[in-house]
PDB file of C-alpha atoms in Angstrom:
ATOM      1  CA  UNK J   1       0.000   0.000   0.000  1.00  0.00           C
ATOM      2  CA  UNK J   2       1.076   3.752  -0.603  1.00  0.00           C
ATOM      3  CA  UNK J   3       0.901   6.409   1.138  1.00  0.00           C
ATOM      4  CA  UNK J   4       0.898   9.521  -1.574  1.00  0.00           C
ATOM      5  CA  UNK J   5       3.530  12.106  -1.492  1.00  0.00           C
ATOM      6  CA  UNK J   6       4.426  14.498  -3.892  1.00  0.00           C
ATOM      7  CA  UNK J   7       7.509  12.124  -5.071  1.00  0.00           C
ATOM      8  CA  UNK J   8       5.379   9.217  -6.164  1.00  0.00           C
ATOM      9  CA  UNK J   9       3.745   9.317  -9.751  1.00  0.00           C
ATOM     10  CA  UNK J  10       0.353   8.976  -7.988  1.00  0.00           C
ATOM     11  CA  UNK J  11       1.328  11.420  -5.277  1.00  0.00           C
ATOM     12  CA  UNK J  12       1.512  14.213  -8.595  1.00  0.00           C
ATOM     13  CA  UNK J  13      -1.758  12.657  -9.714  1.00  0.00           C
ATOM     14  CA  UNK J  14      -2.942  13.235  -6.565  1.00  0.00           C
ATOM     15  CA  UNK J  15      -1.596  16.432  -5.857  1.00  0.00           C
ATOM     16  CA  UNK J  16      -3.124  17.421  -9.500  1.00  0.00           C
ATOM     17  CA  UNK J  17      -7.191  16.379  -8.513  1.00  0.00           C
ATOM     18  CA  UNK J  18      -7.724  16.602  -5.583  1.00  0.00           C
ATOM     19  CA  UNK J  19      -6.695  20.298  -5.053  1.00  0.00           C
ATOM     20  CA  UNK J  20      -9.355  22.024  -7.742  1.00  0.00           C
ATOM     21  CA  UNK J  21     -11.988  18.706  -6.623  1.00  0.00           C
ATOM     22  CA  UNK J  22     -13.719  18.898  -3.343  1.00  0.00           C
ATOM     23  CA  UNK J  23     -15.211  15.214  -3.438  1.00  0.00           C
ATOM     24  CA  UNK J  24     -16.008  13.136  -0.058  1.00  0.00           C
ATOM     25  CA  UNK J  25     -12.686  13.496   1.768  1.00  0.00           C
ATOM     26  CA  UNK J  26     -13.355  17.503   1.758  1.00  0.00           C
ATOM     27  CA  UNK J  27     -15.709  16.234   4.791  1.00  0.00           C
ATOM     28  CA  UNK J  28     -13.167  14.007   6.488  1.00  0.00           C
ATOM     29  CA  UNK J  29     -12.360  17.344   9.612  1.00  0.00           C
ATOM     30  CA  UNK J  30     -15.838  18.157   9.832  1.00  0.00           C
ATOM     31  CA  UNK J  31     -16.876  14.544  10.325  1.00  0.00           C
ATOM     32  CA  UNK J  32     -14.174  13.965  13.281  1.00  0.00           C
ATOM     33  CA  UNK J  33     -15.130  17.296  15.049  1.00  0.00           C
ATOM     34  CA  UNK J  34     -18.970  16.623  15.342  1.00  0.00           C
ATOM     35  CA  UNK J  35     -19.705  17.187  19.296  1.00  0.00           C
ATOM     36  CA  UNK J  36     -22.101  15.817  21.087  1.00  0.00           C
ATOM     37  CA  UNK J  37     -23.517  16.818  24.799  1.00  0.00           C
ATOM     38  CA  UNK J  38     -22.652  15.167  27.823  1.00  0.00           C
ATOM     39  CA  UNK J  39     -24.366  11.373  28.665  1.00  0.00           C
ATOM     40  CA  UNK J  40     -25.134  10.870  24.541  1.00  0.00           C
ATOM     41  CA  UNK J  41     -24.787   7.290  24.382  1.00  0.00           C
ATOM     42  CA  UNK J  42     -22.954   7.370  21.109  1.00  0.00           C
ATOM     43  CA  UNK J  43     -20.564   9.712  22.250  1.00  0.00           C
ATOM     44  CA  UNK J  44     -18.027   7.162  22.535  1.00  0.00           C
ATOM     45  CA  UNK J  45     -18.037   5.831  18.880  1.00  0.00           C
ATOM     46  CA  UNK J  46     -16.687   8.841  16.908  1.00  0.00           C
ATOM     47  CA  UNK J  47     -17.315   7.057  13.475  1.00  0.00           C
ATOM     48  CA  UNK J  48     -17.855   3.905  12.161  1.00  0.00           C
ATOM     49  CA  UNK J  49     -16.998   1.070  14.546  1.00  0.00           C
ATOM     50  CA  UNK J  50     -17.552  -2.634  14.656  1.00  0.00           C
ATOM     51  CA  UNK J  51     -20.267  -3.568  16.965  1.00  0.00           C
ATOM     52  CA  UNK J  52     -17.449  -5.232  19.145  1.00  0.00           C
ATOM     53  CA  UNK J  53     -15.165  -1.733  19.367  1.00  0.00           C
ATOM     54  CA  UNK J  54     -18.533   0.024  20.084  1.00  0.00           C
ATOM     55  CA  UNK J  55     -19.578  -2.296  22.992  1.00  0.00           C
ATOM     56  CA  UNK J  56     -16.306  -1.655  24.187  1.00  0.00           C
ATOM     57  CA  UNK J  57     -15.665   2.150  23.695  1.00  0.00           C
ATOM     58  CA  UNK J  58     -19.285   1.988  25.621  1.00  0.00           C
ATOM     59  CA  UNK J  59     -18.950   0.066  28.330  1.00  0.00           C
ATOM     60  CA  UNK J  60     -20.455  -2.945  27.697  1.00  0.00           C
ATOM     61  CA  UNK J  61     -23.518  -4.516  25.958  1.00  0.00           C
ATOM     62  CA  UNK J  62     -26.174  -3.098  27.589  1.00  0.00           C
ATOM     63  CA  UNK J  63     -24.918   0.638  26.745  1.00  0.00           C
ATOM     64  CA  UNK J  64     -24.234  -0.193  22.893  1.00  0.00           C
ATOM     65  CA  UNK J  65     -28.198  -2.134  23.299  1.00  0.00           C
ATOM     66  CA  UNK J  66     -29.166   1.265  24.494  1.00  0.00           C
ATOM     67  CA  UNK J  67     -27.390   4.109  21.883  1.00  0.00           C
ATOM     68  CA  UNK J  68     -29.191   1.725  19.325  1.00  0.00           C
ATOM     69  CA  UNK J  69     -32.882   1.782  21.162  1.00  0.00           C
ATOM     70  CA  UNK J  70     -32.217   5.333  21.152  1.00  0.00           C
ATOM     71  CA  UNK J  71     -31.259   6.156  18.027  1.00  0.00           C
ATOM     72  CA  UNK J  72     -27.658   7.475  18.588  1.00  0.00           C
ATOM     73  CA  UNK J  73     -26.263   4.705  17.173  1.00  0.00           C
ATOM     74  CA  UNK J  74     -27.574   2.992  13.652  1.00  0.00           C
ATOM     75  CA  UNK J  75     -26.294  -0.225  12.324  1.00  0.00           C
ATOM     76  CA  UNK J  76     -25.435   0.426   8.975  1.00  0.00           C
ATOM     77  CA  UNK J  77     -24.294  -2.958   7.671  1.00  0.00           C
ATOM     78  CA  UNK J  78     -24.183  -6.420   9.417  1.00  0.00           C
ATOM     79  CA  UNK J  79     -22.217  -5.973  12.490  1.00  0.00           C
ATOM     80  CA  UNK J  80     -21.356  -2.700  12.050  1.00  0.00           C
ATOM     81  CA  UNK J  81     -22.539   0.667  13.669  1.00  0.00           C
ATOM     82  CA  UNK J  82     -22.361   4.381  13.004  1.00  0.00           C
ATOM     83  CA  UNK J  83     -23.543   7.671  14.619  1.00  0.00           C
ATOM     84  CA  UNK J  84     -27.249   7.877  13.268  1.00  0.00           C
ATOM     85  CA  UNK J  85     -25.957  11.655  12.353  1.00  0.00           C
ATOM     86  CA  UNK J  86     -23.368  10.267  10.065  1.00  0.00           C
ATOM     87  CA  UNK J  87     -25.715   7.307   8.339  1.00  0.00           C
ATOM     88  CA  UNK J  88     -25.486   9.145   5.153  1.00  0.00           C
ATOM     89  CA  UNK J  89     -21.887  10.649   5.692  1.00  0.00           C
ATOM     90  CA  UNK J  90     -19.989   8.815   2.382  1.00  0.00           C
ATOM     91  CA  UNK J  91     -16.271   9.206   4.450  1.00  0.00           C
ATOM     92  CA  UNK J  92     -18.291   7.400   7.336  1.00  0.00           C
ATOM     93  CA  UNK J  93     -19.947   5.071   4.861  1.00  0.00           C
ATOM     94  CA  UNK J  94     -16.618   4.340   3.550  1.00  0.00           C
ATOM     95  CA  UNK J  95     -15.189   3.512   6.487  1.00  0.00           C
ATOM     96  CA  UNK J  96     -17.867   1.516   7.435  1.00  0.00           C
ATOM     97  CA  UNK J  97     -17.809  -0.985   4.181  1.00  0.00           C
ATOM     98  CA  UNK J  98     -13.890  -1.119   5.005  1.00  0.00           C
ATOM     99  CA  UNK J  99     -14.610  -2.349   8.185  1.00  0.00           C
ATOM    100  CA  UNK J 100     -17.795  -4.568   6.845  1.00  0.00           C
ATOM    101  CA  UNK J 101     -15.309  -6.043   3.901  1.00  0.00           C
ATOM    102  CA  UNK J 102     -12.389  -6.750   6.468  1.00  0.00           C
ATOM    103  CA  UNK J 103      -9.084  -6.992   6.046  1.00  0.00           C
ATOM    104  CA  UNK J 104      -7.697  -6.688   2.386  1.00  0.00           C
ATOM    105  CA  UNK J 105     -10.739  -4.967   1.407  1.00  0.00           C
ATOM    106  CA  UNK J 106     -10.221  -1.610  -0.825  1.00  0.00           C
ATOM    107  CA  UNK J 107     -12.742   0.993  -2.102  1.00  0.00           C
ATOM    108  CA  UNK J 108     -12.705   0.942  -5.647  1.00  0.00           C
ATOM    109  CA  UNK J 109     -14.460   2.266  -8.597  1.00  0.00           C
ATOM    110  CA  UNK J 110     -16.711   5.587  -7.934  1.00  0.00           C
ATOM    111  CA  UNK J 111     -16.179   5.677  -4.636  1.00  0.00           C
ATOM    112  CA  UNK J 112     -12.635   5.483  -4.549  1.00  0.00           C
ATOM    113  CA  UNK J 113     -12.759   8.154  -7.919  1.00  0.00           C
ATOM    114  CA  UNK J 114     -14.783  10.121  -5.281  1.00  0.00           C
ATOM    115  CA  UNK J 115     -11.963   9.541  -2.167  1.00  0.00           C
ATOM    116  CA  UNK J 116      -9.478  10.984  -5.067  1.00  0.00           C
ATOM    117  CA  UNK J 117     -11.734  14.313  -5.246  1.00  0.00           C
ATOM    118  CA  UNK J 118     -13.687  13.382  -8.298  1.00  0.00           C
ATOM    119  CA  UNK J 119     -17.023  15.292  -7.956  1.00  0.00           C
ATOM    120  CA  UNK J 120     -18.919  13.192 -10.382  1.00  0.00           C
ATOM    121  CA  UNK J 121     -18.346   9.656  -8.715  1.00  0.00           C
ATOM    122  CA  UNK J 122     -20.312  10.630  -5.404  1.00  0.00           C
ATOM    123  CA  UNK J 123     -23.050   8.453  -4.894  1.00  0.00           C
ATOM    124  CA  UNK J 124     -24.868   7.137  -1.885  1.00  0.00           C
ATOM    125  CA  UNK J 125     -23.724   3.550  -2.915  1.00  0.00           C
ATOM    126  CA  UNK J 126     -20.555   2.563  -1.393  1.00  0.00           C
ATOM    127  CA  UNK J 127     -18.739   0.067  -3.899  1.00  0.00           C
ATOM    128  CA  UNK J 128     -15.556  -2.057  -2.071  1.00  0.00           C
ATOM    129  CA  UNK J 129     -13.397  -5.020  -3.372  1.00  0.00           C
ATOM    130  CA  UNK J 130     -12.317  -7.826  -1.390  1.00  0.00           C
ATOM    131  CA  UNK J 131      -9.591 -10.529  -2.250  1.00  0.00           C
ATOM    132  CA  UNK J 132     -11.405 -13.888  -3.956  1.00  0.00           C
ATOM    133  CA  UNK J 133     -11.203 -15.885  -1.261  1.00  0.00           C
ATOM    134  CA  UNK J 134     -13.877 -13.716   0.950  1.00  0.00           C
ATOM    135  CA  UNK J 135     -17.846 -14.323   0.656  1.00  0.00           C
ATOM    136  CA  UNK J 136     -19.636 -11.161   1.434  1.00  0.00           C
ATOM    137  CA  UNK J 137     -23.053 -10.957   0.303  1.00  0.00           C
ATOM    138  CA  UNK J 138     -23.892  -7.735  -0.883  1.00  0.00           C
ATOM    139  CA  UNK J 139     -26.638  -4.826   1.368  1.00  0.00           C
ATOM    140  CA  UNK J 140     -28.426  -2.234   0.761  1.00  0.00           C
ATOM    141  CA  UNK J 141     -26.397   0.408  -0.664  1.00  0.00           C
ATOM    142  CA  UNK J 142     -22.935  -1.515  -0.325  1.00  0.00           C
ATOM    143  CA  UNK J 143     -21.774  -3.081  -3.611  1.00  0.00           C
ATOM    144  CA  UNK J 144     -19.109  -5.422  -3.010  1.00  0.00           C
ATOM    145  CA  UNK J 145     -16.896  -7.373  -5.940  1.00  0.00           C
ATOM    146  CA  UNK J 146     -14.379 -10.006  -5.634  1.00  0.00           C
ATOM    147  CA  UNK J 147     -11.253  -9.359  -7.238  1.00  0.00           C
ATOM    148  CA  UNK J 148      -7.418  -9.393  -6.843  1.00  0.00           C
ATOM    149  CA  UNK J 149      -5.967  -6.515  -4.689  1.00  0.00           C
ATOM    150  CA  UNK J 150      -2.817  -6.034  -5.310  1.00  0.00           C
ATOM    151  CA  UNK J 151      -1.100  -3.749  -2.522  1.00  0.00           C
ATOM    152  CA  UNK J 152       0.895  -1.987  -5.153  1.00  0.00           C
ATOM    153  CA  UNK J 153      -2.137  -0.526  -6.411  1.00  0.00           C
ATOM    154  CA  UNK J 154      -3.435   0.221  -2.917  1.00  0.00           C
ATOM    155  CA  UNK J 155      -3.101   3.973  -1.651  1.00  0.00           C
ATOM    156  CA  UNK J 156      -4.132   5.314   1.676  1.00  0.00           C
ATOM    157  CA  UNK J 157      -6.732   8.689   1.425  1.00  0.00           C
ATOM    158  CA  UNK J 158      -7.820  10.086   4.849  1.00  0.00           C
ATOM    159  CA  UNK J 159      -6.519   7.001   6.492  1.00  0.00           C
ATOM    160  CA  UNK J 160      -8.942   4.750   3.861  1.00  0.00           C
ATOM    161  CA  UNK J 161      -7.193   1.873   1.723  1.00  0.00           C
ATOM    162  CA  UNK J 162      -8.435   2.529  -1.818  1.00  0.00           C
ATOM    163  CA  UNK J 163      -7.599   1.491  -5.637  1.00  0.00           C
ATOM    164  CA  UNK J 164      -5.201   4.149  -6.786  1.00  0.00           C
ATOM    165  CA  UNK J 165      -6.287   6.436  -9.180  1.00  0.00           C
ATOM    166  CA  UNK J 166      -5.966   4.759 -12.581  1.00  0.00           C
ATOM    167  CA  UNK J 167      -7.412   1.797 -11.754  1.00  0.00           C
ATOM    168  CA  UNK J 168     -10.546   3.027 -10.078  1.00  0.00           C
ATOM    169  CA  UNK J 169     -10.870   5.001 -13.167  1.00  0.00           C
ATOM    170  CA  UNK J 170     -10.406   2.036 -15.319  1.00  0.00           C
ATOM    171  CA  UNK J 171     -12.647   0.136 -13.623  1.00  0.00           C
ATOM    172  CA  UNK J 172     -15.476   2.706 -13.857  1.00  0.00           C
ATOM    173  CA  UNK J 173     -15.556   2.834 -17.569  1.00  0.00           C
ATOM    174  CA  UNK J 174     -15.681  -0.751 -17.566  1.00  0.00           C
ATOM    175  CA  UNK J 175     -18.315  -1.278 -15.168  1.00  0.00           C
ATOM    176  CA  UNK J 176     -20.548   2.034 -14.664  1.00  0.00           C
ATOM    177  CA  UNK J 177     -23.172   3.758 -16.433  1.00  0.00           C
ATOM    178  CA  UNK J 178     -22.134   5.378 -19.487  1.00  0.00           C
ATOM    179  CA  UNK J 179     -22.753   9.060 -18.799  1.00  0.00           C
ATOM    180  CA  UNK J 180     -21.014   8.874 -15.035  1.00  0.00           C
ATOM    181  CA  UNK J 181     -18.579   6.797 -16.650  1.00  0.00           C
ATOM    182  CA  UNK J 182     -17.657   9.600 -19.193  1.00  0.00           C
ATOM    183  CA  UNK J 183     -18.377  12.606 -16.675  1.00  0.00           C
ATOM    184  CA  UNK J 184     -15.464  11.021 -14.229  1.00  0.00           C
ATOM    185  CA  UNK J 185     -13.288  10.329 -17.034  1.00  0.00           C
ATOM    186  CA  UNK J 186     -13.222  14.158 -18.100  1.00  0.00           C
ATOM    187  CA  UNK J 187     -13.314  15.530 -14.224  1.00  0.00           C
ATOM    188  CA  UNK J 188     -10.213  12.478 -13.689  1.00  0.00           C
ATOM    189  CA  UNK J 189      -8.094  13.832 -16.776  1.00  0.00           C
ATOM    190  CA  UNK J 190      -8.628  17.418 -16.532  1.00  0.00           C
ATOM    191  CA  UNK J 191      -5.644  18.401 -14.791  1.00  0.00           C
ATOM    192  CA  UNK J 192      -4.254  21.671 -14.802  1.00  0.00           C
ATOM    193  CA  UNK J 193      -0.701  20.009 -15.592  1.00  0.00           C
ATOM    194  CA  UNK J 194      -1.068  18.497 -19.404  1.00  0.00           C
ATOM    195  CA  UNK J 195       1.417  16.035 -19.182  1.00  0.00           C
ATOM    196  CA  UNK J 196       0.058  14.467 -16.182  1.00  0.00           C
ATOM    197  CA  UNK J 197      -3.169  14.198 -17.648  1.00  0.00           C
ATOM    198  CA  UNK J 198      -1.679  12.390 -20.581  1.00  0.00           C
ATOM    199  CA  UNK J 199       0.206  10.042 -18.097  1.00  0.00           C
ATOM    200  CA  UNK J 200      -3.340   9.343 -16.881  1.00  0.00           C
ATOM    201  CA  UNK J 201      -4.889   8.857 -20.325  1.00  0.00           C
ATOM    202  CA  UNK J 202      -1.939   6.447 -21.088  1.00  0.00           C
ATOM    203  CA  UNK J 203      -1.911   4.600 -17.602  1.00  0.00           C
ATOM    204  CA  UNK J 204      -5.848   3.742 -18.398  1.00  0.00           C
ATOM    205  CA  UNK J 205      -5.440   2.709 -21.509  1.00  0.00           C
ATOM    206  CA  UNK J 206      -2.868   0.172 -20.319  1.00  0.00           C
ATOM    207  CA  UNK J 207      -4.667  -1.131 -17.561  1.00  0.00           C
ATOM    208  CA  UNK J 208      -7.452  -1.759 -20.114  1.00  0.00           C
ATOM    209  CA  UNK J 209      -4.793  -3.969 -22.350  1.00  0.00           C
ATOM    210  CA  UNK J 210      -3.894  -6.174 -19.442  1.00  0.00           C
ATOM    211  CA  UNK J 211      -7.355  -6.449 -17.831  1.00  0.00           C
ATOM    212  CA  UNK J 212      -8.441  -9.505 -16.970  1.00  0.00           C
ATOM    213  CA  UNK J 213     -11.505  -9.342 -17.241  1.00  0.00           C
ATOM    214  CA  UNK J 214     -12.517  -8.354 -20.395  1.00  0.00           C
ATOM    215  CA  UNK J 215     -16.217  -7.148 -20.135  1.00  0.00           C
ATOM    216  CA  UNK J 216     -16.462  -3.681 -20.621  1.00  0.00           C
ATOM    217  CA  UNK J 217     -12.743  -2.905 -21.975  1.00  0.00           C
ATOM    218  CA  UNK J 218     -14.141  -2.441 -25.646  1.00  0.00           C
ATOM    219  CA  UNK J 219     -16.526   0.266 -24.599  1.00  0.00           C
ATOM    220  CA  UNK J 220     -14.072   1.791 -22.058  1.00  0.00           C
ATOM    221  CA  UNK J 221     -12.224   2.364 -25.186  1.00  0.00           C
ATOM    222  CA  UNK J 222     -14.979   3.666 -27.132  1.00  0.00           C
ATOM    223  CA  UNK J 223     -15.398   6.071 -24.382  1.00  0.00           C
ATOM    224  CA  UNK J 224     -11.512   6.982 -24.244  1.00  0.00           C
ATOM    225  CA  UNK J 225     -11.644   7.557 -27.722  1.00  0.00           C
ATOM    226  CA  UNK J 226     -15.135   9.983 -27.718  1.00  0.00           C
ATOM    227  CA  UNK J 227     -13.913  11.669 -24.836  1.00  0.00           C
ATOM    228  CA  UNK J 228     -10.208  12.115 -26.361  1.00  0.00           C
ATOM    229  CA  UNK J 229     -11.790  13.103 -30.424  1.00  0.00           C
ATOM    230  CA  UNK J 230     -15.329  14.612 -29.928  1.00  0.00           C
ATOM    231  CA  UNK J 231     -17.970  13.944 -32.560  1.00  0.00           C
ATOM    232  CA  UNK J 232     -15.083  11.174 -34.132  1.00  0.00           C
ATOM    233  CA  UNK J 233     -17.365   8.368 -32.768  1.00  0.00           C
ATOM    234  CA  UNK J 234     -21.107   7.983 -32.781  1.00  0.00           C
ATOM    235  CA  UNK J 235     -21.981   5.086 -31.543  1.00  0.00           C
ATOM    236  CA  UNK J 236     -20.339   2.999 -28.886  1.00  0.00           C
ATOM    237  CA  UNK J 237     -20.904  -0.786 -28.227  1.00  0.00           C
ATOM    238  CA  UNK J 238     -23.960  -1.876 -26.229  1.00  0.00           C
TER     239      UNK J 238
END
């Protein structure tokens, strides 16, 4: 896994979207400095938490039984719990599928595009990637994939593992509706440095060459191509 610095290719990428895109981590200081008065229940669970670190940042059962009777507390996703303030926070929500997914689990597609800054990939579906060998069945409003995570391609954003830029991107245009695809793909390669965004163009481009799996690569380059020659292309495969 990487954590981005300005020396690293993907630290420049980095450096390059998320300054002019405010996406979901814009929300990451206001999310840790939410008070809350004296004797709440869920004071003691500052974001997402299993339910076992939440009975014991509580106190015990009986307290964590109570912050959810009350409200305070909301399970989000099997066995694990959030502030009911933050239920539709997408940082919290993120953290929360990380934590549902377990270890070796990575955001990936829009809502790691979104992590990078990428305006057009927030949604109130949170979309994770665990290795092959985990069975998690998918809930309401957590889309889950099985896949191969390779840590290389692994970066840490507000303390969140996620797929580094390229490859959530790739994956989008493979896998998402056309029009998001195609409004992250301009928002992703619209840097105010032009070489980096060519780096970008050429690092997706290869990623869709050695895909694996090969549904959706030939309209990911369809899109490439419309996006990169406007008007050149007028139809693109179903």
């Amino acid at each position: 896994m990487v954590r981005l610095h300005s020396s690293h290719p993907f630290g420049m990428y980095q450096r390059g979207l998320r300054a002019p895109l405010t996406g979901m981590s814009e929300r990451i200081g206001r999310v840790r400095q939410l008070s809350r008065g004296p004797g709440d229940p869920g004071e003691a669970v500052p974001t997402a938490s299993t339910v076992r670190q939440a009975r014991d940042r509580l106190g015990g059962r009986d307290r964590l039984l109570a912050a959810l009777e009350s409200g305070s507390l909301v399970q989000l996703w099997s066995g694990v719990v959030v502030p009911a303030e933050l239920a539709h926070d997408p940082v919290t929500r993120a953290e929360a599928a990380l934590l549902r997914a377990g270890s070796g689990a990575v955001l990936s597609g829009t809502t790691a595009l979104a992590m990078h800054g990428c305006r057009a990939a927030d949604s109130r579906t949170t979309h994770v990637t665990v290795p092959y060998h985990r069975q998690l069945r998918r809930e309401s409003g957590l889309v889950v994939r099985q896949g191969r995570v390779r840590e290389r391609e692994v970066v840490e954003l507000d303390g969140l593992r996620a797929q580094v830029l390229d490859v959530a991107l790739t994956e989008v245009l493979c896998t998402a509706e056309e029009q998001l695809a195609v409004a992250c793909l301009r928002q992703a390669t619209a840097l105010p440095d032009v070489e980096l965004g060519r780096g970008l163009w050429a690092m997706v481009e290869q990623r869709l060459v050695r895909r694996s799996d090969r549904r959706g690569t030939r309209r990911a380059r369809s899109l490439l191509e419309a996006v990169r020659a406007p008007g050149r292309v007028t139809s693109l495969p179903a």
